[in-house]
mmCIF file of N, CA and C in Angstrom:
data_model
loop_
_atom_site.group_PDB
_atom_site.id
_atom_site.type_symbol
_atom_site.label_atom_id
_atom_site.label_comp_id
_atom_site.label_asym_id
_atom_site.label_seq_id
_atom_site.Cartn_x
_atom_site.Cartn_y
_atom_site.Cartn_z
ATOM 1 N N MET A 16 0.501 -1.575 -0.145
ATOM 2 C CA MET A 16 -0.097 -0.042 -0.149
ATOM 3 C C MET A 16 0.742 1.536 0.239
ATOM 4 N N PRO A 17 0.751 1.754 -0.758
ATOM 5 C CA PRO A 17 1.388 3.343 -0.908
ATOM 6 C C PRO A 17 1.709 4.134 0.352
ATOM 7 N N MET A 18 2.652 4.710 0.671
ATOM 8 C CA MET A 18 2.064 5.980 1.412
ATOM 9 C C MET A 18 1.443 7.205 0.436
ATOM 10 N N GLU A 19 0.579 7.887 1.321
ATOM 11 C CA GLU A 19 -0.215 9.077 1.061
ATOM 12 C C GLU A 19 1.131 9.866 1.178
ATOM 13 N N LEU A 20 1.083 11.488 0.075
ATOM 14 C CA LEU A 20 2.082 12.510 0.313
ATOM 15 C C LEU A 20 0.477 13.375 0.980
ATOM 16 N N GLU A 21 1.442 14.084 1.929
ATOM 17 C CA GLU A 21 0.650 15.249 2.668
ATOM 18 C C GLU A 21 0.855 15.374 3.442
ATOM 19 N N MET A 22 2.935 16.196 3.007
ATOM 20 C CA MET A 22 3.414 17.101 4.143
ATOM 21 C C MET A 22 3.884 18.128 2.636
ATOM 22 N N ARG A 23 4.302 19.385 3.071
ATOM 23 C CA ARG A 23 4.940 20.421 2.252
ATOM 24 C C ARG A 23 6.129 20.827 3.151
ATOM 25 N N ILE A 24 6.979 21.438 3.001
ATOM 26 C CA ILE A 24 8.146 20.945 3.248
ATOM 27 C C ILE A 24 8.195 21.870 4.399
ATOM 28 N N GLY A 25 7.348 22.865 4.499
ATOM 29 C CA GLY A 25 7.589 23.666 6.130
ATOM 30 C C GLY A 25 6.465 23.105 6.446
ATOM 31 N N GLU A 26 5.778 21.920 6.744
ATOM 32 C CA GLU A 26 5.211 21.036 7.347
ATOM 33 C C GLU A 26 6.318 20.198 7.883
ATOM 34 N N LEU A 27 7.247 19.618 7.565
ATOM 35 C CA LEU A 27 7.805 18.033 7.373
ATOM 36 C C LEU A 27 8.845 19.319 8.312
ATOM 37 N N ALA A 28 9.503 20.468 8.384
ATOM 38 C CA ALA A 28 10.303 20.831 9.081
ATOM 39 C C ALA A 28 9.952 21.388 10.430
ATOM 40 N N ARG A 29 8.546 21.947 10.903
ATOM 41 C CA ARG A 29 7.992 21.731 11.675
ATOM 42 C C ARG A 29 7.446 20.379 12.825
ATOM 43 N N ARG A 30 7.126 19.068 11.954
ATOM 44 C CA ARG A 30 7.045 17.758 12.427
ATOM 45 C C ARG A 30 8.258 17.587 12.837
ATOM 46 N N THR A 31 9.656 17.450 12.200
ATOM 47 C CA THR A 31 10.623 17.068 12.191
ATOM 48 C C THR A 31 12.401 17.731 13.368
ATOM 49 N N GLY A 32 11.393 18.830 12.777
ATOM 50 C CA GLY A 32 12.678 19.424 13.754
ATOM 51 C C GLY A 32 13.433 20.499 12.399
ATOM 52 N N VAL A 33 14.071 19.509 11.079
ATOM 53 C CA VAL A 33 14.791 19.651 10.508
ATOM 54 C C VAL A 33 14.537 20.717 9.497
ATOM 55 N N SER A 34 15.447 21.368 9.807
ATOM 56 C CA SER A 34 14.917 23.252 8.920
ATOM 57 C C SER A 34 14.659 22.613 7.350
ATOM 58 N N ALA A 35 13.657 23.862 6.329
ATOM 59 C CA ALA A 35 13.323 23.421 4.997
ATOM 60 C C ALA A 35 14.582 23.515 4.679
ATOM 61 N N ARG A 36 15.606 24.109 5.065
ATOM 62 C CA ARG A 36 16.953 24.436 4.393
ATOM 63 C C ARG A 36 17.297 23.495 3.899
ATOM 64 N N SER A 37 17.955 22.744 5.592
ATOM 65 C CA SER A 37 18.794 21.157 5.372
ATOM 66 C C SER A 37 17.617 20.228 4.526
ATOM 67 N N LEU A 38 16.547 19.967 4.420
ATOM 68 C CA LEU A 38 15.402 19.298 4.070
ATOM 69 C C LEU A 38 15.720 19.180 2.666
ATOM 70 N N ARG A 39 15.854 21.049 1.565
ATOM 71 C CA ARG A 39 16.350 20.589 0.517
ATOM 72 C C ARG A 39 17.718 20.609 -0.079
ATOM 73 N N TYR A 40 18.617 20.338 1.245
ATOM 74 C CA TYR A 40 20.106 20.134 0.849
ATOM 75 C C TYR A 40 19.747 19.177 1.126
ATOM 76 N N TYR A 41 18.856 18.087 1.909
ATOM 77 C CA TYR A 41 19.140 16.346 1.754
ATOM 78 C C TYR A 41 18.548 15.888 0.824
ATOM 79 N N GLU A 42 17.845 16.893 -0.004
ATOM 80 C CA GLU A 42 17.616 16.451 -1.260
ATOM 81 C C GLU A 42 17.844 16.459 -2.568
ATOM 82 N N GLN A 43 19.286 17.443 -2.093
ATOM 83 C CA GLN A 43 20.355 17.796 -3.495
ATOM 84 C C GLN A 43 20.750 16.883 -3.429
ATOM 85 N N GLN A 44 21.603 16.326 -1.958
ATOM 86 C CA GLN A 44 22.008 15.388 -2.178
ATOM 87 C C GLN A 44 21.858 13.999 -2.318
ATOM 88 N N GLY A 45 20.835 13.956 -2.652
ATOM 89 C CA GLY A 45 19.741 12.681 -3.199
ATOM 90 C C GLY A 45 19.528 11.566 -2.395
ATOM 91 N N LEU A 46 18.904 12.259 -0.813
ATOM 92 C CA LEU A 46 18.749 11.404 0.420
ATOM 93 C C LEU A 46 17.683 11.225 0.874
ATOM 94 N N LEU A 47 17.177 12.790 0.460
ATOM 95 C CA LEU A 47 15.477 12.499 0.381
ATOM 96 C C LEU A 47 14.969 12.383 -1.176
ATOM 97 N N SER A 48 13.836 12.357 -1.896
ATOM 98 C CA SER A 48 13.153 12.276 -3.333
ATOM 99 C C SER A 48 11.626 12.319 -3.413
ATOM 100 N N PRO A 49 11.667 13.992 -2.801
ATOM 101 C CA PRO A 49 10.470 14.089 -2.451
ATOM 102 C C PRO A 49 9.208 14.047 -3.908
ATOM 103 N N THR A 50 8.306 13.648 -4.060
ATOM 104 C CA THR A 50 7.339 14.329 -4.901
ATOM 105 C C THR A 50 6.701 15.446 -5.681
ATOM 106 N N ARG A 51 6.208 15.885 -6.817
ATOM 107 C CA ARG A 51 5.945 17.800 -7.253
ATOM 108 C C ARG A 51 4.734 17.009 -7.220
ATOM 109 N N ALA A 52 3.938 18.374 -6.704
ATOM 110 C CA ALA A 52 2.642 18.610 -6.803
ATOM 111 C C ALA A 52 2.387 19.265 -8.277
ATOM 112 N N ASP A 53 1.318 19.591 -8.740
ATOM 113 C CA ASP A 53 1.405 19.932 -10.379
ATOM 114 C C ASP A 53 1.620 21.874 -10.190
ATOM 115 N N ASN A 54 1.285 22.622 -9.236
ATOM 116 C CA ASN A 54 2.134 23.252 -8.553
ATOM 117 C C ASN A 54 3.718 23.525 -8.348
ATOM 118 N N GLY A 55 4.143 21.970 -8.312
ATOM 119 C CA GLY A 55 5.648 22.198 -8.018
ATOM 120 C C GLY A 55 6.172 22.603 -6.731
ATOM 121 N N TYR A 56 4.883 21.955 -5.884
ATOM 122 C CA TYR A 56 5.133 22.109 -4.475
ATOM 123 C C TYR A 56 6.142 21.144 -4.193
ATOM 124 N N ARG A 57 7.025 20.849 -3.115
ATOM 125 C CA ARG A 57 7.330 19.248 -2.678
ATOM 126 C C ARG A 57 6.661 18.771 -1.978
ATOM 127 N N GLU A 58 5.608 17.335 -1.554
ATOM 128 C CA GLU A 58 5.275 16.604 -1.245
ATOM 129 C C GLU A 58 5.659 15.565 -0.892
ATOM 130 N N TYR A 59 5.675 15.521 0.314
ATOM 131 C CA TYR A 59 6.308 14.487 0.814
ATOM 132 C C TYR A 59 5.632 13.694 1.963
ATOM 133 N N ASP A 60 6.138 12.202 2.643
ATOM 134 C CA ASP A 60 5.154 11.228 2.825
ATOM 135 C C ASP A 60 5.946 10.789 4.582
ATOM 136 N N GLU A 61 5.342 9.701 5.439
ATOM 137 C CA GLU A 61 5.597 9.788 6.424
ATOM 138 C C GLU A 61 7.095 9.203 6.541
ATOM 139 N N LEU A 62 7.618 8.556 5.323
ATOM 140 C CA LEU A 62 8.613 7.854 5.309
ATOM 141 C C LEU A 62 9.911 8.946 4.892
ATOM 142 N N ALA A 63 9.512 10.131 4.449
ATOM 143 C CA ALA A 63 9.987 11.137 4.320
ATOM 144 C C ALA A 63 10.382 11.798 6.017
ATOM 145 N N ALA A 64 9.334 11.805 6.623
ATOM 146 C CA ALA A 64 9.775 12.464 7.640
ATOM 147 C C ALA A 64 10.645 11.424 9.234
ATOM 148 N N VAL A 65 10.613 10.023 8.892
ATOM 149 C CA VAL A 65 10.749 8.863 9.378
ATOM 150 C C VAL A 65 12.874 9.313 9.081
ATOM 151 N N ARG A 66 12.930 9.333 7.819
ATOM 152 C CA ARG A 66 14.871 9.997 6.845
ATOM 153 C C ARG A 66 14.976 11.268 7.335
ATOM 154 N N ALA A 67 14.417 11.911 7.133
ATOM 155 C CA ALA A 67 15.247 13.285 7.284
ATOM 156 C C ALA A 67 15.348 13.489 8.818
ATOM 157 N N VAL A 68 14.720 12.542 9.978
ATOM 158 C CA VAL A 68 15.469 13.191 11.702
ATOM 159 C C VAL A 68 15.920 11.899 11.460
ATOM 160 N N ASN A 69 16.291 10.977 10.774
ATOM 161 C CA ASN A 69 17.439 10.105 10.461
ATOM 162 C C ASN A 69 18.576 10.733 10.621
ATOM 163 N N ILE A 70 18.559 11.016 8.835
ATOM 164 C CA ILE A 70 20.176 12.061 8.831
ATOM 165 C C ILE A 70 20.225 13.224 9.343
ATOM 166 N N LYS A 71 19.733 13.909 10.005
ATOM 167 C CA LYS A 71 19.977 14.824 10.865
ATOM 168 C C LYS A 71 20.447 14.079 12.163
ATOM 169 N N ASP A 72 20.184 12.685 12.604
ATOM 170 C CA ASP A 72 21.039 12.705 13.344
ATOM 171 C C ASP A 72 22.579 11.958 13.213
ATOM 172 N N LEU A 73 22.663 11.294 12.343
ATOM 173 C CA LEU A 73 23.630 10.462 11.663
ATOM 174 C C LEU A 73 24.468 11.493 11.312
ATOM 175 N N LEU A 74 24.278 12.533 11.186
ATOM 176 C CA LEU A 74 25.034 14.028 10.726
ATOM 177 C C LEU A 74 25.457 14.494 11.971
ATOM 178 N N ASP A 75 24.279 14.710 13.113
ATOM 179 C CA ASP A 75 24.612 15.268 14.512
ATOM 180 C C ASP A 75 25.937 14.153 14.322
ATOM 181 N N LEU A 76 26.099 12.923 14.760
ATOM 182 C CA LEU A 76 26.831 11.657 14.764
ATOM 183 C C LEU A 76 28.599 12.242 13.448
ATOM 184 N N ALA A 77 28.548 12.830 12.936
ATOM 185 C CA ALA A 77 30.170 12.998 12.696
ATOM 186 C C ALA A 77 30.144 12.100 11.035
ATOM 187 N N LEU A 78 28.888 11.960 10.666
ATOM 188 C CA LEU A 78 29.135 10.711 9.618
ATOM 189 C C LEU A 78 28.822 11.565 8.611
ATOM 190 N N THR A 79 29.290 11.536 7.243
ATOM 191 C CA THR A 79 29.121 12.468 6.174
ATOM 192 C C THR A 79 28.161 11.566 5.330
ATOM 193 N N VAL A 80 27.712 12.854 4.371
ATOM 194 C CA VAL A 80 26.792 12.481 3.508
ATOM 195 C C VAL A 80 27.134 11.234 2.519
ATOM 196 N N ASP A 81 27.925 10.862 2.207
ATOM 197 C CA ASP A 81 28.772 9.932 1.541
ATOM 198 C C ASP A 81 27.928 7.750 2.672
ATOM 199 N N ASP A 82 28.700 8.654 3.482
ATOM 200 C CA ASP A 82 28.373 7.452 4.617
ATOM 201 C C ASP A 82 26.473 7.881 4.602
ATOM 202 N N ILE A 83 25.467 7.998 5.113
ATOM 203 C CA ILE A 83 24.750 8.374 5.150
ATOM 204 C C ILE A 83 23.200 7.716 4.041
ATOM 205 N N ARG A 84 24.441 8.092 2.764
ATOM 206 C CA ARG A 84 23.542 7.418 1.181
ATOM 207 C C ARG A 84 24.125 6.178 1.247
ATOM 208 N N GLU A 85 25.158 5.619 2.119
ATOM 209 C CA GLU A 85 24.910 3.965 1.778
ATOM 210 C C GLU A 85 24.022 3.327 3.123
ATOM 211 N N PHE A 86 23.871 4.503 4.166
ATOM 212 C CA PHE A 86 23.155 3.952 5.384
ATOM 213 C C PHE A 86 22.042 3.611 4.510
ATOM 214 N N MET A 87 21.506 4.456 3.750
ATOM 215 C CA MET A 87 19.835 4.735 2.696
ATOM 216 C C MET A 87 19.521 3.285 2.095
ATOM 217 N N GLU A 88 20.765 3.147 1.202
ATOM 218 C CA GLU A 88 20.775 2.096 0.270
ATOM 219 C C GLU A 88 20.751 0.720 0.401
ATOM 220 N N ARG A 89 20.970 0.601 2.368
ATOM 221 C CA ARG A 89 21.467 -0.395 2.700
ATOM 222 C C ARG A 89 19.940 -0.209 3.799
ATOM 223 N N GLY A 90 18.470 0.247 3.354
ATOM 224 C CA GLY A 90 17.719 0.358 3.287
ATOM 225 C C GLY A 90 17.795 0.712 5.372
ATOM 226 N N CYS A 91 18.775 0.792 6.696
ATOM 227 C CA CYS A 91 19.020 1.620 7.342
ATOM 228 C C CYS A 91 18.176 2.614 7.897
ATOM 229 N N LEU A 92 17.334 3.398 6.909
ATOM 230 C CA LEU A 92 17.342 4.963 7.078
ATOM 231 C C LEU A 92 15.271 4.955 7.088
ATOM 232 N N ASP A 93 14.779 3.882 6.980
ATOM 233 C CA ASP A 93 13.532 3.055 6.887
ATOM 234 C C ASP A 93 12.513 2.957 7.837
ATOM 235 N N ARG A 94 13.256 3.595 9.201
ATOM 236 C CA ARG A 94 12.703 3.039 10.444
ATOM 237 C C ARG A 94 13.551 4.177 11.601
ATOM 238 N N PRO A 95 12.588 4.744 12.340
ATOM 239 C CA PRO A 95 13.367 5.234 13.160
ATOM 240 C C PRO A 95 15.139 4.392 13.749
ATOM 241 N N LEU A 96 15.851 5.137 14.085
ATOM 242 C CA LEU A 96 17.322 4.493 14.138
ATOM 243 C C LEU A 96 16.806 4.000 15.421
ATOM 244 N N SER A 97 16.720 5.008 16.361
ATOM 245 C CA SER A 97 16.320 3.877 17.802
ATOM 246 C C SER A 97 15.303 2.741 17.825
ATOM 247 N N ASP A 98 14.482 2.752 17.050
ATOM 248 C CA ASP A 98 13.951 1.537 17.345
ATOM 249 C C ASP A 98 14.358 -0.132 16.924
ATOM 250 N N GLY A 99 15.900 0.162 16.342
ATOM 251 C CA GLY A 99 16.180 -1.127 15.827
ATOM 252 C C GLY A 99 15.048 -1.968 15.722
ATOM 253 N N PRO A 100 15.498 -3.811 14.737
ATOM 254 C CA PRO A 100 16.461 -3.804 15.100
ATOM 255 C C PRO A 100 17.504 -3.643 14.185
ATOM 256 N N TYR A 101 18.745 -3.345 14.786
ATOM 257 C CA TYR A 101 20.113 -1.977 13.922
ATOM 258 C C TYR A 101 20.921 -2.528 13.061
ATOM 259 N N CYS A 102 20.651 -1.679 11.978
ATOM 260 C CA CYS A 102 21.743 -2.271 10.444
ATOM 261 C C CYS A 102 23.006 -2.808 10.359
ATOM 262 N N ALA A 103 23.029 -3.779 11.144
ATOM 263 C CA ALA A 103 24.065 -4.885 10.704
ATOM 264 C C ALA A 103 25.452 -4.053 10.089
ATOM 265 N N SER A 104 24.813 -3.619 8.896
ATOM 266 C CA SER A 104 25.847 -3.345 7.273
ATOM 267 C C SER A 104 26.041 -1.915 7.702
ATOM 268 N N ALA A 105 25.825 -1.517 8.505
ATOM 269 C CA ALA A 105 26.251 0.106 8.593
ATOM 270 C C ALA A 105 27.052 0.344 9.585
ATOM 271 N N LEU A 106 27.724 -0.790 10.274
ATOM 272 C CA LEU A 106 28.355 -0.932 11.926
ATOM 273 C C LEU A 106 29.949 -1.161 11.093
ATOM 274 N N SER A 107 29.869 -1.153 9.699
ATOM 275 C CA SER A 107 32.069 -1.272 9.296
ATOM 276 C C SER A 107 31.729 0.090 9.014
ATOM 277 N N THR A 108 31.028 1.412 8.611
ATOM 278 C CA THR A 108 31.026 2.909 8.917
ATOM 279 C C THR A 108 30.846 3.282 10.039
ATOM 280 N N VAL A 109 30.523 3.096 10.620
ATOM 281 C CA VAL A 109 30.780 3.422 12.827
ATOM 282 C C VAL A 109 31.830 3.241 12.858
ATOM 283 N N HIS A 110 32.532 2.074 12.544
ATOM 284 C CA HIS A 110 33.880 2.013 12.953
ATOM 285 C C HIS A 110 34.767 2.663 12.109
ATOM 286 N N ALA A 111 34.789 2.464 11.167
ATOM 287 C CA ALA A 111 35.477 3.302 10.135
ATOM 288 C C ALA A 111 35.966 4.845 10.793
ATOM 289 N N ARG A 112 34.237 5.399 11.158
ATOM 290 C CA ARG A 112 34.020 6.764 11.439
ATOM 291 C C ARG A 112 35.277 6.894 12.910
ATOM 292 N N LEU A 113 34.534 6.131 13.534
ATOM 293 C CA LEU A 113 35.754 6.066 14.989
ATOM 294 C C LEU A 113 36.846 6.530 15.045
ATOM 295 N N GLU A 114 37.356 5.112 13.873
ATOM 296 C CA GLU A 114 39.129 5.338 14.119
ATOM 297 C C GLU A 114 39.249 6.571 13.601
ATOM 298 N N SER A 115 38.423 7.141 12.206
ATOM 299 C CA SER A 115 39.381 8.175 11.768
ATOM 300 C C SER A 115 39.080 9.308 12.970
ATOM 301 N N LEU A 116 38.061 9.045 14.181
ATOM 302 C CA LEU A 116 38.071 10.642 15.372
ATOM 303 C C LEU A 116 39.114 10.134 15.882
ATOM 304 N N ASP A 117 39.660 9.167 16.489
ATOM 305 C CA ASP A 117 40.714 8.391 17.495
ATOM 306 C C ASP A 117 41.820 8.948 16.631
ATOM 307 N N GLU A 118 42.249 9.258 15.625
ATOM 308 C CA GLU A 118 43.624 9.356 15.177
ATOM 309 C C GLU A 118 43.903 11.159 15.152
ATOM 310 N N ARG A 119 42.290 12.082 14.805
ATOM 311 C CA ARG A 119 42.096 13.296 14.744
ATOM 312 C C ARG A 119 42.542 13.935 15.992
ATOM 313 N N ILE A 120 41.984 12.643 17.256
ATOM 314 C CA ILE A 120 42.206 13.788 18.958
ATOM 315 C C ILE A 120 43.621 13.136 19.088
ATOM 316 N N GLU A 121 44.303 12.103 18.570
ATOM 317 C CA GLU A 121 45.803 11.731 18.751
ATOM 318 C C GLU A 121 46.350 12.832 18.182
ATOM 319 N N ARG A 122 46.045 12.849 16.688
ATOM 320 C CA ARG A 122 46.758 14.325 16.755
ATOM 321 C C ARG A 122 45.992 15.595 17.042
ATOM 322 N N LEU A 123 45.702 15.880 17.596
ATOM 323 C CA LEU A 123 44.609 17.544 18.327
ATOM 324 C C LEU A 123 45.407 17.270 19.509
ATOM 325 N N SER A 124 45.775 16.185 20.037
ATOM 326 C CA SER A 124 46.683 15.804 21.675
ATOM 327 C C SER A 124 47.980 16.204 21.893
ATOM 328 N N ARG A 125 49.132 15.583 20.645
ATOM 329 C CA ARG A 125 49.802 16.108 20.523
ATOM 330 C C ARG A 125 50.403 17.973 20.238
ATOM 331 N N LEU A 126 49.412 18.502 19.287
ATOM 332 C CA LEU A 126 49.581 19.326 18.997
ATOM 333 C C LEU A 126 49.067 20.255 20.062
ATOM 334 N N ARG A 127 48.302 19.823 20.758
ATOM 335 C CA ARG A 127 47.994 20.505 21.967
ATOM 336 C C ARG A 127 49.693 20.685 23.401
ATOM 337 N N ALA A 128 50.227 18.923 23.104
ATOM 338 C CA ALA A 128 51.220 19.063 24.106
ATOM 339 C C ALA A 128 52.149 20.057 23.816
ATOM 340 N N ARG A 129 52.459 20.165 22.270
ATOM 341 C CA ARG A 129 53.645 20.763 21.857
ATOM 342 C C ARG A 129 53.052 22.878 22.233
ATOM 343 N N LEU A 130 52.221 23.238 21.833
ATOM 344 C CA LEU A 130 51.470 24.284 22.287
ATOM 345 C C LEU A 130 51.876 24.492 23.753
ATOM 346 N N ALA A 131 51.043 24.059 24.053
ATOM 347 C CA ALA A 131 51.451 24.193 26.070
ATOM 348 C C ALA A 131 52.876 23.570 26.168
ATOM 349 N N ALA A 132 53.308 23.039 25.992
ATOM 350 C CA ALA A 132 55.005 23.093 26.001
ATOM 351 C C ALA A 132 56.015 24.622 25.556
ATOM 352 N N HIS A 133 55.923 25.037 24.577
ATOM 353 C CA HIS A 133 55.734 26.257 23.696
ATOM 354 C C HIS A 133 55.605 27.309 24.476
ATOM 355 N N GLY A 134 54.097 27.123 25.097
ATOM 356 C CA GLY A 134 53.773 28.195 26.123
ATOM 357 C C GLY A 134 54.429 28.576 27.327
ATOM 358 N N GLY A 135 55.217 26.968 27.402
ATOM 359 C CA GLY A 135 55.621 27.245 29.047
ATOM 360 C C GLY A 135 56.932 28.173 28.739
ATOM 361 N N GLU A 136 57.779 27.618 27.443
ATOM 362 C CA GLU A 136 58.644 28.201 27.479
ATOM 363 C C GLU A 136 58.852 30.039 27.549
ATOM 364 N N ILE A 137 57.775 30.034 26.759
ATOM 365 C CA ILE A 137 57.662 31.409 26.581
ATOM 366 C C ILE A 137 57.784 31.995 27.644
ATOM 367 N N GLU A 138 56.916 31.622 28.537
ATOM 368 C CA GLU A 138 56.131 32.271 30.196
ATOM 369 C C GLU A 138 58.144 32.259 31.075
ATOM 370 N N ARG A 139 58.663 30.973 31.064
ATOM 371 C CA ARG A 139 60.208 31.126 31.389
ATOM 372 C C ARG A 139 60.714 32.159 30.988
ATOM 373 N N ALA A 140 61.122 32.120 29.534
ATOM 374 C CA ALA A 140 61.874 33.578 29.626
ATOM 375 C C ALA A 140 61.334 34.306 29.761
ATOM 376 N N LEU A 141 59.898 34.691 30.046
ATOM 377 C CA LEU A 141 59.756 36.135 30.375
ATOM 378 C C LEU A 141 59.206 36.702 31.739
ATOM 379 N N GLY A 142 59.929 35.180 32.483
ATOM 380 C CA GLY A 142 59.733 34.703 34.416
ATOM 381 C C GLY A 142 58.430 35.354 34.253
ATOM 382 N N ILE A 143 57.584 34.740 33.968
ATOM 383 C CA ILE A 143 55.707 34.399 34.516
ATOM 384 C C ILE A 143 55.954 33.756 34.303
ATOM 385 N N GLY A 144 54.576 33.651 35.396
ATOM 386 C CA GLY A 144 54.595 32.530 36.384
ATOM 387 C C GLY A 144 54.742 30.894 37.251
ATOM 388 N N GLN A 145 56.354 31.762 37.457
ATOM 389 C CA GLN A 145 57.115 31.128 38.433
ATOM 390 C C GLN A 145 56.276 31.537 39.564
ATOM 391 N N ALA A 146 56.782 30.099 40.439
ATOM 392 C CA ALA A 146 56.759 30.337 41.984
ATOM 393 C C ALA A 146 57.954 31.603 42.558
ATOM 394 N N VAL A 147 56.438 32.024 43.653
ATOM 395 C CA VAL A 147 57.566 33.124 44.746
ATOM 396 C C VAL A 147 57.608 33.119 45.389
#
């Protein structure tokens, strides 16, 4: 049974908490595919509402649009992410993003240590921050 088209972009934005601008971006990226009414307005169904929330949540987790496109192609966006069962095929993407974040954190930690050491050198040279 096909889903009824019942929402324009403004209503979808209000119902999902995803801005109309973001919804248009999701469409440009191939993540949402609204139909068009005779007057050219975008029309969305309930599945689009579920997908829009899922897309926003995944972007908030620092996944990329390409990652999310893979989730969609695997059918992982067609129900609320929190409802389960989880999409096992998405796990490799999550692990890859975690590995990337760990590498960035390590680089930032090394950079912070170098900057702190440099700041310490400046303080010592200027006689600032030394115990009296």
